[in-house]
Coordinates of C-alpha atoms in Angstrom, one line a residue:
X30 CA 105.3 60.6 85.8
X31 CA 108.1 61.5 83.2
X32 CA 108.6 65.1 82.4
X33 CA 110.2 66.3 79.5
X34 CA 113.5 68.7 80.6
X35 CA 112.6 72.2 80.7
X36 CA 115.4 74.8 79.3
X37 CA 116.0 78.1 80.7
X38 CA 118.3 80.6 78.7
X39 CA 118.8 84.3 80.3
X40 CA 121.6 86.0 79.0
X41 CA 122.3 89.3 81.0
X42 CA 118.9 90.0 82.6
X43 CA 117.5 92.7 84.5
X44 CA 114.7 90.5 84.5
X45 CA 113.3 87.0 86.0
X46 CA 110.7 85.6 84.1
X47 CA 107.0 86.3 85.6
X48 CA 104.9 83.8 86.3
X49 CA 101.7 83.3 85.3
X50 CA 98.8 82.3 87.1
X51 CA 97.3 79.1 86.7
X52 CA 93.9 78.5 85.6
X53 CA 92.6 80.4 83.0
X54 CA 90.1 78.3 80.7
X55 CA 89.7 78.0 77.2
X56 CA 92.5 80.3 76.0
X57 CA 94.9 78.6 73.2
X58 CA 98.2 80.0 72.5
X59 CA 97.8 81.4 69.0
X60 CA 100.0 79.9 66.4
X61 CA 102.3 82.9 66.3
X62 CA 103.8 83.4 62.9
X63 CA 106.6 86.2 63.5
X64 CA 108.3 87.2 66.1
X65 CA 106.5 90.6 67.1
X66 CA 103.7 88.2 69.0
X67 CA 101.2 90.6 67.6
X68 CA 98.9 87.9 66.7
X69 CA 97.7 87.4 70.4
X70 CA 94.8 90.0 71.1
X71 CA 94.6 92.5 73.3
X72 CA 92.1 90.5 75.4
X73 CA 94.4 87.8 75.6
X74 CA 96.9 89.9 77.1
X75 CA 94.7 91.3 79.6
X76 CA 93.4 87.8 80.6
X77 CA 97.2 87.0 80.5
X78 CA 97.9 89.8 83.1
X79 CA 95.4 89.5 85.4
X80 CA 95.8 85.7 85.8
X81 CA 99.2 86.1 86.4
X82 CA 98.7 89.1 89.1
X83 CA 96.4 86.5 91.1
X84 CA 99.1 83.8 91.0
X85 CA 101.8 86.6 92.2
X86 CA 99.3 87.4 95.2
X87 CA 98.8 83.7 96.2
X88 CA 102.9 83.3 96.3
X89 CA 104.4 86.8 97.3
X90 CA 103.7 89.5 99.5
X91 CA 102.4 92.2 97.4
X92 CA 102.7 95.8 99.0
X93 CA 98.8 96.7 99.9
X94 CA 99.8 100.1 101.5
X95 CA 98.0 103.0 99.0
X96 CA 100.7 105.5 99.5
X97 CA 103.6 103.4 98.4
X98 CA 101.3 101.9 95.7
X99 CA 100.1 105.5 94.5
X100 CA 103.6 107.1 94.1
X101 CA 104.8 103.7 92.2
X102 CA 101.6 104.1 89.6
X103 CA 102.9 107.6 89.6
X104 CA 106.7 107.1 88.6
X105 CA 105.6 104.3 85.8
X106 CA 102.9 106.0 84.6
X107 CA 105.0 109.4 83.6
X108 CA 107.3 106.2 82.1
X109 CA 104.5 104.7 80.0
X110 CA 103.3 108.3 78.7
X111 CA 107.0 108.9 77.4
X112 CA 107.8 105.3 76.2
X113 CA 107.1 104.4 72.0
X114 CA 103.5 102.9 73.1
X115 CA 102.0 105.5 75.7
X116 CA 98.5 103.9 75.2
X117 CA 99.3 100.6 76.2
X118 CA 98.0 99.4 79.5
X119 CA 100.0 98.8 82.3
X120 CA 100.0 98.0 86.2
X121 CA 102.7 98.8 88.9
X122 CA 103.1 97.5 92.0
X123 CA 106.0 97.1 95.0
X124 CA 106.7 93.5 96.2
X125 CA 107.6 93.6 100.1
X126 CA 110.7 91.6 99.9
X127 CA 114.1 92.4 100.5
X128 CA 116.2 90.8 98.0
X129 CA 117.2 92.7 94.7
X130 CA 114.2 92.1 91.5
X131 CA 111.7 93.7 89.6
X132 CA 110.2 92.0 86.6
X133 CA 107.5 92.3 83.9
X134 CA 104.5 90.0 83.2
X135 CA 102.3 89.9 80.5
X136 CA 99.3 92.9 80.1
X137 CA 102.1 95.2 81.2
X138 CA 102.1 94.2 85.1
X139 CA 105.7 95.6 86.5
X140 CA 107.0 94.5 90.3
X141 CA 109.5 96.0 91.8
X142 CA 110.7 94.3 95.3
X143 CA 111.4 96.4 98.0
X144 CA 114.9 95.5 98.3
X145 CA 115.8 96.7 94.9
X146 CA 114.4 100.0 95.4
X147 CA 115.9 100.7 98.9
X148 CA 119.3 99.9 97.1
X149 CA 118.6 102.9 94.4
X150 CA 120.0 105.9 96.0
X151 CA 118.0 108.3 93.5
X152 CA 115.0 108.4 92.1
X153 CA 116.3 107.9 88.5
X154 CA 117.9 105.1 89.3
X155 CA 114.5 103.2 90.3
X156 CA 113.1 104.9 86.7
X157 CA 115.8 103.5 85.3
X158 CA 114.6 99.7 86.2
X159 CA 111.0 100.7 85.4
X160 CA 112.1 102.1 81.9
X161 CA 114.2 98.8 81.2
X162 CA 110.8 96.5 82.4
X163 CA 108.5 98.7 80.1
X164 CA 111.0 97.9 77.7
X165 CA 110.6 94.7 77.7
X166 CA 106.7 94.6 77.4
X167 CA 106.8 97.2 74.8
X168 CA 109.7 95.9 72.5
X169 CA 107.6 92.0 73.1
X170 CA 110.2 90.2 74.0
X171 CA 107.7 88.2 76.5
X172 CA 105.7 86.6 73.9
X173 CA 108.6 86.2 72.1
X174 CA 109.7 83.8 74.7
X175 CA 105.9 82.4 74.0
X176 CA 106.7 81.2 70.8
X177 CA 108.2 78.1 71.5
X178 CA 105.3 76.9 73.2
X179 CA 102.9 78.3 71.0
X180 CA 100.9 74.9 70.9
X181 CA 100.7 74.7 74.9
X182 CA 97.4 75.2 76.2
X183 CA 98.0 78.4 79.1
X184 CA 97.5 76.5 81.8
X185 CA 100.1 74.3 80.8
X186 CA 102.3 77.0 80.2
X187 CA 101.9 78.7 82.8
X188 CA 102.7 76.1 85.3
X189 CA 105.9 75.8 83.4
X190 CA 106.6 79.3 83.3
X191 CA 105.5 79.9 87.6
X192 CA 107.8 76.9 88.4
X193 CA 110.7 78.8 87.0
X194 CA 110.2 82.0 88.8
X195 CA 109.4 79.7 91.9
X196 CA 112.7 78.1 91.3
X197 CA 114.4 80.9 90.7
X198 CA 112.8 82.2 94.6
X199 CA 112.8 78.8 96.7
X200 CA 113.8 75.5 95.6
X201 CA 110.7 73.6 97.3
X202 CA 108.3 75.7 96.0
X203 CA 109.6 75.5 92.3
X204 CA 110.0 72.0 92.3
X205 CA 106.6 71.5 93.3
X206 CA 105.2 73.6 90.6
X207 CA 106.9 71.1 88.3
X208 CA 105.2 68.5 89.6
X209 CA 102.3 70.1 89.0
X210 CA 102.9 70.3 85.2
X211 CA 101.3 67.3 82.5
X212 CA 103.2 64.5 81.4
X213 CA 104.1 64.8 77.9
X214 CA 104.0 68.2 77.7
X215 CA 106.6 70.2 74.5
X216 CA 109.9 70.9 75.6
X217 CA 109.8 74.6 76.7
X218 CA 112.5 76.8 75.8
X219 CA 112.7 80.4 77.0
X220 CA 115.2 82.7 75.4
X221 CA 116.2 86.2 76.8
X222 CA 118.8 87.0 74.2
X223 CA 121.7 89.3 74.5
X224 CA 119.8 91.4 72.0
X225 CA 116.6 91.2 74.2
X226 CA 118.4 93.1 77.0
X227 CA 120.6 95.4 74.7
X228 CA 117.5 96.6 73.2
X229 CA 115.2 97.1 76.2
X230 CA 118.6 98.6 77.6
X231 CA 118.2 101.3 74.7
X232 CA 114.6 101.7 74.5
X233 CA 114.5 102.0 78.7
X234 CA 116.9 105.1 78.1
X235 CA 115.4 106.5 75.6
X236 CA 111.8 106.2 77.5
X237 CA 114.2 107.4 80.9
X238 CA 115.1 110.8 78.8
X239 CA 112.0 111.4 77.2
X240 CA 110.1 110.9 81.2
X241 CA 113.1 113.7 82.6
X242 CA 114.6 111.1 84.2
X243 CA 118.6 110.9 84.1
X244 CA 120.1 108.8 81.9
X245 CA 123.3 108.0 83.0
X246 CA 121.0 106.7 86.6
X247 CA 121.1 103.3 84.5
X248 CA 124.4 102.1 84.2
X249 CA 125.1 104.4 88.2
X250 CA 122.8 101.7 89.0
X251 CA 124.2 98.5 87.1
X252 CA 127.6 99.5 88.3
X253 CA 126.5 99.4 92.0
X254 CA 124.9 95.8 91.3
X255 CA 127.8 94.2 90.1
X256 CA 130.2 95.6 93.2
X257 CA 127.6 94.4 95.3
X258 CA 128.0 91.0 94.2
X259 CA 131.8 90.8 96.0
X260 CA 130.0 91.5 99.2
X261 CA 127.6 88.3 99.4
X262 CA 130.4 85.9 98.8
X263 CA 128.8 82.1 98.2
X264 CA 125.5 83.6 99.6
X265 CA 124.8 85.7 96.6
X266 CA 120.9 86.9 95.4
X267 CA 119.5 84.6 92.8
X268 CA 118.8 87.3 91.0
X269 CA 122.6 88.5 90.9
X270 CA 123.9 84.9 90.4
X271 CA 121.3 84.0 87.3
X272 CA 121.3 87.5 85.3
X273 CA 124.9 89.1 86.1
X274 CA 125.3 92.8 85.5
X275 CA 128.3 92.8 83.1
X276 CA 131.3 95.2 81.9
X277 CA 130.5 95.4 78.7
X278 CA 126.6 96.1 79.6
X279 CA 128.0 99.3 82.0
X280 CA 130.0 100.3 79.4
X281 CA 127.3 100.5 76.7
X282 CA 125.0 101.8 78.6
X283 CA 127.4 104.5 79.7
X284 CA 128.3 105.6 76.1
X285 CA 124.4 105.8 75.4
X286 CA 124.1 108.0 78.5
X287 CA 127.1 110.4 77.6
X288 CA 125.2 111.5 74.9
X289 CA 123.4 113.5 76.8
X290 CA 124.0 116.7 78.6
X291 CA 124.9 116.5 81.8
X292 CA 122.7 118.3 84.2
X293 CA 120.7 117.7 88.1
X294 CA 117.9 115.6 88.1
X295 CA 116.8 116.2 91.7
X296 CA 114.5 113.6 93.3
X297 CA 111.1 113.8 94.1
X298 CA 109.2 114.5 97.2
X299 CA 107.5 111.4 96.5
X300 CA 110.4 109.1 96.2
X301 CA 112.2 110.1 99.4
X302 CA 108.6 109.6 101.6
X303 CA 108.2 106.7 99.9
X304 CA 111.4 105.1 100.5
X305 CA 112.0 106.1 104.3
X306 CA 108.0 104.0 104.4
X307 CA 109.1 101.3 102.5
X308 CA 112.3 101.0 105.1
X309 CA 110.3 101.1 108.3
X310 CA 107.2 98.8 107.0
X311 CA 110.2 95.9 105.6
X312 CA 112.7 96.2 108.3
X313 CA 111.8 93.5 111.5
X314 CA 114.7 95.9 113.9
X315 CA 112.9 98.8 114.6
X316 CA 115.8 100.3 116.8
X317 CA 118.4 99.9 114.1
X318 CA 115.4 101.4 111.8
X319 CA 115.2 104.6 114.1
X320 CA 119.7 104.8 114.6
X321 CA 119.2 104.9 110.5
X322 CA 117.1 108.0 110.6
X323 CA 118.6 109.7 113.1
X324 CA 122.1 109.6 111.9
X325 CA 120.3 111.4 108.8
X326 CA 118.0 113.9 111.0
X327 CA 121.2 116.7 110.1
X328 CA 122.5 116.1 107.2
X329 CA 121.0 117.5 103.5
X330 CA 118.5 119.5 102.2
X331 CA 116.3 121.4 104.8
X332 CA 113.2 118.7 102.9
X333 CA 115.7 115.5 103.5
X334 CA 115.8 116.5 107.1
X335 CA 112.1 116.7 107.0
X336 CA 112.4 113.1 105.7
X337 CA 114.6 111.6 108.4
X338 CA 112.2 113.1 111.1
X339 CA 109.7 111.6 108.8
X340 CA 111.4 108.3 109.6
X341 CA 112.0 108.6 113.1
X342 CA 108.2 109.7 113.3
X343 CA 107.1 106.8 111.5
X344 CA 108.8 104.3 113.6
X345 CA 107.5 105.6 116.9
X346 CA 104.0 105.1 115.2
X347 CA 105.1 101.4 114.6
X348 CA 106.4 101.1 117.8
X349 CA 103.3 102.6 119.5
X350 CA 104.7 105.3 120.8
X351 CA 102.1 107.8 119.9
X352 CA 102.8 110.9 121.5
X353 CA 106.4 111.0 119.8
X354 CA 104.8 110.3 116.8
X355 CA 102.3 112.7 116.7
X356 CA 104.8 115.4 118.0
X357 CA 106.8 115.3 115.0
X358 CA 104.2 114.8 112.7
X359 CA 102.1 118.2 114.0
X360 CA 105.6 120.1 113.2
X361 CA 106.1 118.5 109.9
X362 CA 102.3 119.0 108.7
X363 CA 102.9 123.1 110.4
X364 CA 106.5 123.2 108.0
X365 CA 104.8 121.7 105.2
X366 CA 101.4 122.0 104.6
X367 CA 101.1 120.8 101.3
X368 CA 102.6 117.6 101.7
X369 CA 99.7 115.2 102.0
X370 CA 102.1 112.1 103.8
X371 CA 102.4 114.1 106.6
X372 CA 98.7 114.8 107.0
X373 CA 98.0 111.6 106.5
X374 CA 100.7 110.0 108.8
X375 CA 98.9 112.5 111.8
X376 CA 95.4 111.5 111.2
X377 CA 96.7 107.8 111.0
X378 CA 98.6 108.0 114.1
X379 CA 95.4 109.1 116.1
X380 CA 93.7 106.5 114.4
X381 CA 96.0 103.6 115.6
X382 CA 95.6 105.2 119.0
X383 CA 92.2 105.1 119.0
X384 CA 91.5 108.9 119.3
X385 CA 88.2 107.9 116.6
X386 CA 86.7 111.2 116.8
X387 CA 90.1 113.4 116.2
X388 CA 91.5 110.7 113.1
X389 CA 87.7 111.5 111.6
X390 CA 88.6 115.3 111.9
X391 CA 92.1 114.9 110.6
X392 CA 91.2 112.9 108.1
X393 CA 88.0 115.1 106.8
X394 CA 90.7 118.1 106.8
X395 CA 93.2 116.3 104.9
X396 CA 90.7 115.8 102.1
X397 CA 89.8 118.9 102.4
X398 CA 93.2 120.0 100.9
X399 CA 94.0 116.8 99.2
X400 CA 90.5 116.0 97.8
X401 CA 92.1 113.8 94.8
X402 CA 94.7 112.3 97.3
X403 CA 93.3 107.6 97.3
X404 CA 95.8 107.1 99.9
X405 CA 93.8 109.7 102.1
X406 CA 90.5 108.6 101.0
X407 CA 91.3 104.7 101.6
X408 CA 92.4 105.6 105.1
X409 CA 89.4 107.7 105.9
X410 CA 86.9 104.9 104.3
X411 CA 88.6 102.7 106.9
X412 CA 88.2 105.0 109.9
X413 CA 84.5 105.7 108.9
X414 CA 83.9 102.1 109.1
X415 CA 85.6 101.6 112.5
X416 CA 83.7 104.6 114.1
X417 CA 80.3 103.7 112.7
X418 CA 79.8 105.4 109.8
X419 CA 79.2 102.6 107.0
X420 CA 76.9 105.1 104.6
X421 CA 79.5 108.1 104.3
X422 CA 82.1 105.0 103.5
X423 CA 80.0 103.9 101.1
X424 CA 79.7 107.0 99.3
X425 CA 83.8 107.7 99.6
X426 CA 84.3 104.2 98.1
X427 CA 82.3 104.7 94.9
X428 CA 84.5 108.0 94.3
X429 CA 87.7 105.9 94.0
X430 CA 89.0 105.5 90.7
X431 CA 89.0 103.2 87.8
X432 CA 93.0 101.3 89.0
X433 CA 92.5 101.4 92.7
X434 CA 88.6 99.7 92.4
X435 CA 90.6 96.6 90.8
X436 CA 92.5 96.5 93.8
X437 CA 92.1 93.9 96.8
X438 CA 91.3 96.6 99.4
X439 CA 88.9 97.9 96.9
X440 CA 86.6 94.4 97.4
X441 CA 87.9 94.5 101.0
X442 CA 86.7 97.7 102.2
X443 CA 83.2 97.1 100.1
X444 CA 82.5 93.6 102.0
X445 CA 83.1 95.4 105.4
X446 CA 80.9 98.4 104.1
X447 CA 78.2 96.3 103.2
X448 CA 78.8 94.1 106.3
X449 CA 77.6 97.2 108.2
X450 CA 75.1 98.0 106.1
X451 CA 73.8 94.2 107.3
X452 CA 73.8 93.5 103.2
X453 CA 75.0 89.9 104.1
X454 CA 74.7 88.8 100.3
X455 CA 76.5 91.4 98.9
X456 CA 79.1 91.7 101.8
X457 CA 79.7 88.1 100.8
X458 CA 80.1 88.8 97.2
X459 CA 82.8 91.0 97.2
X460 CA 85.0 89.1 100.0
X461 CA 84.4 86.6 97.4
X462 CA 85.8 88.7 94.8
X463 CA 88.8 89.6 97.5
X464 CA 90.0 86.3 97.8
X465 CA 89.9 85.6 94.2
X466 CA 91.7 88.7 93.2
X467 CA 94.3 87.3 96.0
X468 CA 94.6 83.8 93.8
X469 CA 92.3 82.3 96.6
X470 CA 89.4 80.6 94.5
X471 CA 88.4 78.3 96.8
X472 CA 87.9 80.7 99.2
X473 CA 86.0 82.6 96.8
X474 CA 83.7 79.9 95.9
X475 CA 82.7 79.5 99.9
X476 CA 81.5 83.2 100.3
X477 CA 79.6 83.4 96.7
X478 CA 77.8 80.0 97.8
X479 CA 77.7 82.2 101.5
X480 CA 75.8 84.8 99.2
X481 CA 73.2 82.4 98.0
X482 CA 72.3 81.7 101.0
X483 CA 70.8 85.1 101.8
X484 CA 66.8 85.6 102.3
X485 CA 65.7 87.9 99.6
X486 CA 67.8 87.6 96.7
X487 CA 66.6 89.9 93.6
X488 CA 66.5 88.3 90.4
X489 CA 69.7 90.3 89.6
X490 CA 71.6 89.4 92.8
X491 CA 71.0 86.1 91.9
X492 CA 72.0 85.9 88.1
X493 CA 75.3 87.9 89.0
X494 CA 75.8 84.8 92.0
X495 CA 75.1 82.4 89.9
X496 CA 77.6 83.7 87.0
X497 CA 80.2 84.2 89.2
X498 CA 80.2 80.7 91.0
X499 CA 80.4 79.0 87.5
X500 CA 83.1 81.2 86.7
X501 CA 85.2 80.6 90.1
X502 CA 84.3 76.3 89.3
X503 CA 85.2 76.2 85.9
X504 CA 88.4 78.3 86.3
X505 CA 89.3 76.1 90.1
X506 CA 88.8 73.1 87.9
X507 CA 90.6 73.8 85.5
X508 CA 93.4 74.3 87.9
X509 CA 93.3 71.2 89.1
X510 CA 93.3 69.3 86.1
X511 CA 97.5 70.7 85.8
X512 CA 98.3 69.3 89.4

């Protein structure tokens, strides 16, 4: 097979391009006549997103904890409200991997890898990255990039557009996704200008000000990137090596920032749990993990104390050592008692040690006090389910909200709920709608014929089967047909 070369222009990018998942039928690429790409429609983009959230799933690990995912939603939502398009959708997660990234991808879909946001050290500084992605999708540069291939079916282009983000990620993996594009397909050209970044630069700060974030976090943060660079020698990031952090970049966004007064932007609450988390669930060496936190245990704010004991606490619980665990936590829920990780992190550590009946009491205080709290409600729907209790899970589930029922655990935690309610059809049904929300179709087609196979189907059970198996065929199909 003969492919036509495929160009790749990034000039000074924050930024890798997204990929976008493959297999979504019957969507053209509108003829785009101006450079705003206002002509594709808002369902369009959402199909756009989605598809390519799936395909992230299937390749990367996406973070699944609801902690970490709620405070994210919660830093790039007060972003989104303060940016020049407050009612545009948009979806934050945290990828678990340790190198330095974050990118955008159509219908507003912002990752941040784990790595880049244990590297910020303040919470600006990770706002500062989420302001420049939001940027991005607001100011359209994505579908700018689009209009070269405006006559490429998506499927097409979206196999062109994962392989370079695979490439850019693993060598084997992007070169594969190549393979999997169609002979004869239109030179594809993406373009992240100068301009692109100098104006999601401005815009980001802007939307960083207006959020009471500080702006001079963004080129803080810049700076550290480039003088991180000298320290990986001929084993620099991809990320670093492909979309360099300039002088001139610093500079600019420095002068921006000096227009502002200078004042303290203390972090949140929120951001220091979240990171000492994030460091414990990524890091393999829990001992080095724990010397981390205790070297901090004295040093700060009394709260950033609180923190490192957080930290040391958290990584007994990994290491199984539950009475440590649950020692420190008791005296941090007694200091702080209206800090919901900490109530949480007790009620989970009794959970993992299989103290059933105490996590259920925890847990049913901790909502008690935190009734709004999904991270606290997920983690009680999952210790109702291992004690027995399938109906009062049930009812907690369909209490979640609108983002988090979109979610994989969402369809997870309803096919083990139904499981126990020995509703094999519709436990079946939504693991089917788990794996496909996971870019696992296939697997999805298995438990919705699974599903069908159930005695006593209603007519209603049945039509929504039936729809859904076409659908999972006709988008695996079209899949195929690109490989």
């Amino acid at each position: 097979m003969n492919f036509k070369p495929l160009t790749l222009s990034l000039a000074l990018g924050m930024l890798p391009i997204p990929a976008i998942a493959l297999g979504i039928e019957k969507i053209e690429l509108p003829d785009m006549g101006d450079s705003s790409g206002s002509l594709i429609s808002p369902l369009q983009e959402q199909e756009l997103g989605e598809a390519f959230f799936r395909n992230l799933h299937a390749q990367i690990e996406i973070n699944e904890d609801a902690e970490i995912q709620q405070y994210i939603e919660t830093i790039g939502r007060q972003l989104v409200s303060n940016s020049d398009t407050p009612g545009n959708p948009f979806h934050f997660f945290v990828v678990l991997d340790d190198s330095i990234n974050a990118f955008a991808g159509p219908g507003g879909y912002i990752g941040v890898n784990s790595g880049l946001f244990l590297l910020t050290e303040a919470e600006s500084e990770l706002a500062s990255v989420m302001a420049h992605e939001v940027a991005h999708v607001t100011q359209r540069h994505l579908y700018r990039a689009f209009e070269a291939a405006r006559k490429l079916s998506i499927p097409t282009a979206a196999a062109t557009l994962a392989a370079i983000l695979l490439g850019t990620q693993s060598p084997e993996l992007g070169q594969a996704a190549l393979i999997a594009v169609q002979a004869g397909s239109t030179q594809f050209q993406i373009d992240f200008t100068r301009d692109n970044e100098m104006e999601a630069d401005r815009v980001g700060m802007q939307t960083l000000v207006d959020a009471n974030y500080d702006p001079r976090s963004m080129p803080v943060f810049f700076e550290r990137l480039q003088q991180s660079t000298r320290y990986y020698g001929q084993g620099i990031p991809e990320f670093l090596r492909t979309h360099p952090v300039s002088a001139s970049r610093i500079a600019d966004t420095r002068g921006r920032a000096d227009q502002y007064p200078y004042r303290q932007y203390p972090d949140s609450k929120g951001y220091l749990l979240t990171k000492a988390k994030l460091r414990v669930l990524t890091t393999s060496d829990n001992q080095s993990t724990l010397k981390y936190f205790q070297a901090h245990e004295n040093q700060g704010t009394p709260f950033q104390r609180a923190v490192a004991r957080y930290g040391i606490a958290l990584v007994h619980l990994k290491s199984q050592q539950f009475s440590d665990a649950e020692k420190i936590f008791r005296q941090l829920v007694a200091q702080y008692p209206n800090q919901p990780q900490f109530a949480a992190a007790l009620a989970r550590t009794a959970l993992d040690s299989r103290q059933f009946d105490q996590a259920l009491k925890l847990y049913k205080q901790a909502l008690h006090y935190f009734p709004n709290d999904v991270a606290i409600k997920i983690e009680f729907i999952e210790t109702l389910l291992k004690t027995g209790y399938p109906e009062p899970a049930k009812q907690t589930l369909a209490t979640l909200n609108t983002r988090t029922r979109k979610q994989p655990i969402y369809y997870e935690l309803m096919a083990q709920t139904q499981a126990a309610l020995e509703q094999d059809a519709e436990s079946h049904r939504y693991l089917a709608e788990y794996y496909y929300a996971k870019g696992q179709t296939e697997a999805a087609i298995m438990q919705i014929k699974l599903a069908k196979q159930a005695k006593e189907l209603n007519f209603y059970q049945q039509a929504i089967l039936n729809e859904r198996l076409n659908f999972f065929i006709r988008e695996e199909k079209q899949r195929k047909q690109n490989h």
